[in-house]
XYZ file of C-alpha atoms in Angstrom:
297
model
C 12.043 -2.010 -5.531
C 11.843 1.579 -6.852
C 9.717 2.678 -9.810
C 10.182 5.328 -12.443
C 10.256 6.153 -16.168
C 13.086 5.856 -18.677
C 13.582 9.365 -20.064
C 16.816 8.813 -22.008
C 18.596 5.923 -23.731
C 22.186 6.195 -24.890
C 24.871 3.607 -25.696
C 23.282 0.763 -23.723
C 22.455 2.883 -20.681
C 18.933 3.787 -19.571
C 18.409 6.927 -17.511
C 15.455 6.576 -15.153
C 13.572 9.411 -13.456
C 12.378 7.933 -10.152
C 8.751 8.544 -9.196
C 8.398 11.614 -7.024
C 11.304 13.509 -8.534
C 10.401 16.574 -10.630
C 10.926 16.366 -14.420
C 13.977 18.279 -15.560
C 15.616 18.072 -12.135
C 18.548 16.107 -13.554
C 18.147 13.555 -10.765
C 18.329 10.528 -13.064
C 19.568 7.038 -12.202
C 21.922 5.568 -14.808
C 20.871 1.942 -15.309
C 21.800 -1.144 -17.269
C 19.116 -3.647 -18.286
C 19.095 -7.160 -16.806
C 20.339 -9.901 -19.132
C 16.943 -11.635 -18.997
C 15.509 -8.991 -21.345
C 18.013 -9.927 -24.064
C 17.039 -13.591 -23.758
C 13.371 -12.623 -24.039
C 14.224 -10.351 -27.010
C 12.835 -7.327 -25.172
C 14.555 -3.941 -25.365
C 13.735 -1.272 -22.775
C 12.508 1.890 -24.472
C 12.392 5.553 -23.586
C 8.935 6.123 -22.110
C 8.801 2.713 -20.403
C 7.510 2.531 -16.848
C 10.057 0.366 -15.025
C 11.025 -1.157 -11.706
C 14.705 -0.738 -10.895
C 17.148 -1.586 -8.135
C 20.183 0.418 -6.979
C 23.690 -1.025 -7.040
C 26.511 -0.222 -4.617
C 28.081 2.366 -6.916
C 24.903 4.483 -7.075
C 23.862 3.203 -10.486
C 20.973 0.821 -11.083
C 19.513 -2.099 -13.002
C 16.193 -2.185 -14.826
C 14.463 -5.265 -13.376
C 10.929 -5.117 -14.822
C 9.107 -3.250 -17.586
C 5.461 -2.248 -17.236
C 2.791 -2.934 -19.840
C 3.053 -0.576 -22.818
C 0.058 1.441 -23.991
C 1.791 2.103 -27.320
C 5.094 1.289 -28.993
C 6.798 3.056 -31.878
C 9.641 1.533 -33.884
C 10.922 4.768 -35.425
C 11.509 6.615 -33.141
C 11.840 3.801 -30.550
C 9.529 5.132 -27.829
C 6.993 3.454 -25.554
C 3.786 4.968 -24.159
C 3.701 7.981 -26.451
C 0.162 9.339 -26.453
C 0.209 12.145 -28.966
C 1.707 12.612 -32.431
C 2.244 16.224 -33.449
C 2.336 16.442 -37.251
C 3.924 19.672 -38.463
C 3.143 20.723 -42.035
C 3.764 24.096 -43.625
C 1.286 25.945 -45.822
C 4.053 27.494 -47.933
C 7.642 26.595 -48.903
C 7.128 23.627 -48.998
C 3.479 23.685 -49.981
C 0.964 21.676 -47.971
C 1.191 18.003 -49.029
C -2.017 16.059 -48.261
C -0.641 12.794 -49.680
C 2.315 12.841 -47.271
C 0.017 13.845 -44.411
C -2.205 10.836 -45.154
C 0.860 8.590 -45.090
C 1.796 9.882 -41.632
C -1.791 9.509 -40.436
C -1.918 5.855 -41.528
C 1.105 5.048 -39.346
C -0.177 7.052 -36.381
C -3.698 5.589 -36.510
C -2.163 2.106 -36.756
C 0.034 2.841 -33.699
C -3.038 3.973 -31.733
C -1.842 7.503 -30.977
C -3.925 10.666 -30.903
C -3.036 13.220 -33.564
C -2.606 16.979 -33.495
C -1.988 18.700 -36.824
C 0.074 21.901 -36.633
C 0.223 24.103 -39.723
C 3.337 26.284 -39.714
C 4.461 29.368 -41.636
C 0.940 30.804 -41.756
C 2.607 34.243 -41.957
C 3.804 33.240 -45.469
C 0.374 32.067 -46.611
C -0.602 33.488 -50.000
C -4.058 34.097 -51.429
C -4.132 30.457 -52.565
C -6.773 28.818 -50.363
C -6.340 25.284 -51.693
C -4.795 24.040 -48.458
C -7.652 25.538 -46.420
C -10.209 23.373 -48.243
C -8.200 20.214 -47.586
C -7.566 21.165 -43.955
C -11.286 21.624 -43.357
C -11.785 18.035 -44.552
C -9.397 16.832 -41.816
C -11.184 18.983 -39.246
C -14.482 17.306 -40.189
C -12.807 13.915 -39.652
C -12.173 14.965 -36.049
C -8.486 15.911 -36.201
C -7.362 18.820 -34.002
C -5.723 21.575 -36.042
C -3.553 24.489 -34.897
C -2.359 27.359 -37.112
C 1.059 28.682 -36.092
C 3.803 31.102 -37.028
C 7.044 30.640 -35.050
C 8.312 33.884 -36.580
C 5.377 35.830 -35.129
C 5.008 33.528 -32.094
C 1.390 32.948 -33.114
C -0.413 29.782 -32.018
C 2.585 28.460 -30.043
C 0.927 28.906 -26.624
C -2.191 27.051 -27.785
C -0.007 24.117 -28.889
C 1.887 24.193 -25.572
C -1.397 23.983 -23.622
C -2.558 21.037 -25.733
C 0.644 19.088 -25.053
C 0.393 19.505 -21.257
C 0.333 16.159 -19.495
C 1.086 14.055 -22.590
C 4.119 12.265 -24.012
C 4.351 13.730 -27.520
C 6.372 12.843 -30.609
C 6.890 15.304 -33.463
C 6.918 14.444 -37.154
C 6.704 16.171 -40.525
C 8.588 16.681 -43.756
C 11.885 18.582 -43.675
C 11.836 22.349 -44.047
C 8.407 22.872 -42.467
C 9.693 24.605 -39.333
C 9.432 21.624 -36.975
C 12.673 22.546 -35.168
C 11.582 26.190 -34.922
C 8.317 25.125 -33.300
C 10.028 22.783 -30.823
C 12.556 25.502 -29.944
C 9.696 27.986 -29.442
C 7.995 25.502 -27.113
C 11.235 24.664 -25.304
C 13.520 27.713 -25.088
C 17.063 26.538 -24.468
C 16.586 23.130 -26.119
C 18.930 24.060 -28.989
C 21.661 24.870 -26.465
C 20.995 21.626 -24.560
C 21.279 19.410 -27.645
C 24.419 21.248 -28.768
C 25.999 20.503 -25.367
C 25.079 16.819 -25.652
C 26.643 16.645 -29.140
C 29.829 18.326 -27.911
C 30.143 15.905 -24.962
C 29.697 12.913 -27.250
C 32.140 14.312 -29.786
C 29.845 13.667 -32.721
C 26.943 15.212 -34.585
C 23.531 15.169 -32.977
C 21.860 13.167 -35.743
C 24.565 10.490 -35.854
C 23.958 9.452 -32.235
C 21.628 6.712 -31.080
C 20.214 9.189 -28.625
C 16.528 9.261 -27.718
C 15.384 11.546 -24.929
C 12.192 12.913 -23.387
C 12.396 16.622 -22.617
C 9.976 17.949 -19.958
C 7.336 20.454 -21.079
C 5.345 21.511 -18.026
C 3.633 18.320 -16.829
C 4.219 16.630 -20.213
C 7.145 15.400 -22.279
C 8.388 15.955 -25.821
C 10.465 13.304 -27.575
C 13.629 14.935 -28.849
C 14.271 12.619 -31.801
C 14.380 12.963 -35.594
C 10.752 11.759 -35.641
C 9.245 9.211 -37.989
C 12.236 8.539 -40.213
C 10.714 5.951 -42.513
C 7.210 5.531 -43.899
C 7.413 2.335 -45.918
C 4.348 0.352 -44.719
C 6.673 -2.502 -43.710
C 4.587 -3.251 -40.622
C 1.169 -2.856 -42.238
C -0.992 -5.428 -44.010
C -3.454 -4.529 -46.770
C -6.392 -5.460 -44.515
C -5.212 -2.970 -41.862
C -4.861 -0.008 -44.214
C -8.557 0.916 -44.454
C -8.858 0.875 -40.651
C -6.314 3.701 -40.562
C -8.562 5.911 -42.742
C -10.960 7.115 -40.073
C -13.377 8.687 -42.593
C -13.894 5.229 -44.195
C -15.058 3.570 -40.980
C -18.671 4.765 -41.067
C -19.172 3.279 -44.522
C -16.983 0.152 -44.335
C -19.470 -1.718 -42.116
C -22.017 -1.551 -44.957
C -19.742 -3.249 -47.514
C -21.027 -6.552 -48.889
C -17.864 -8.457 -47.974
C -16.219 -8.525 -44.590
C -12.556 -7.568 -45.036
C -13.407 -5.549 -48.169
C -10.323 -3.738 -49.505
C -12.512 -1.058 -51.138
C -10.818 -1.525 -54.479
C -12.550 -3.803 -56.974
C -14.969 -5.714 -54.762
C -18.701 -5.552 -55.677
C -21.144 -3.599 -53.494
C -18.406 -1.596 -51.752
C -19.989 1.113 -49.590
C -16.750 3.123 -49.416
C -16.490 3.421 -53.211
C -20.184 4.291 -53.362
C -19.602 7.099 -50.843
C -16.721 8.441 -52.974
C -18.935 8.359 -56.095
C -21.680 10.179 -54.176
C -19.241 12.893 -53.049
C -19.615 11.931 -49.367
C -15.916 10.957 -49.132
C -13.128 13.099 -50.611
C -11.940 11.554 -53.881
C -8.344 12.694 -53.215
C -8.326 10.788 -49.919
C -9.520 7.667 -51.745
C -6.801 8.144 -54.409
C -4.166 8.216 -51.660
C -5.666 5.042 -50.176
C -5.361 3.215 -53.524
C -1.750 4.431 -53.929
C -0.860 3.054 -50.469
C -2.761 -0.205 -51.098
C -0.816 -0.716 -54.338
C 2.456 -0.033 -52.508
C 1.633 -2.680 -49.859
C 0.628 -5.272 -52.468
C 3.807 -4.675 -54.504
C 5.904 -5.056 -51.366
C 4.302 -8.461 -50.753
C 4.992 -9.523 -54.349
C 8.683 -8.584 -54.006
C 8.989 -10.873 -51.010
């Protein structure tokens, strides 16, 4: 039984790169999944480590799926290790509330996070975003300043992604595509060819693919397409705010939601200026959203 990794999924086929073959070599085995997976309600995902067997026609069947270290629903990828969040400092302006929303989902999924700030060449004298970014740096998040136009910071990002399976996310218009194209010259041409072969637009396909970047991989997908807290419970929200964790253990009640409970150490830290009040405001907004979702159901 051979082993490998699914690097592309398209129209019910899974394209496996066998172990020992170099990434980007094009030497992929086109496979179907065994019917047993459907009965078990398991869907093979891009990024899965698999065992596969070859059929007489040179194609293959996925016979077993290895244990997943992580699993994302949107985009549907297994074993991603790193989320690259791309936010611009200008046009559109840096949006800390949206960044916090992304971070909640990524922390909950158990991925590491790299924050890439784009369009730094357009940065004005307004230093508001710098103050907020320093708060994230103090929380332990890695931050890279980039300008695709000037090719600044791109090499540092490339080095950080070496050896990891990375997914990209961020609001539209922040230069995410420009950054990916700077990291992967020729990717734009590759995706255009795929779209032409399929006879439809790139973003209308159910096409998820890992593109090799040195010894690592980048997920070529639209990224996190929905941030609706559908998979998150109120009790899990605070765990996704890493700056709350130091204080949460000192709360009077176990499972404290840090809202109206007495003797809440998180609220006390906000009042004392030890936690950023704007981060806490975002937390309450998200908590309210989760509670209202439960009431609707």
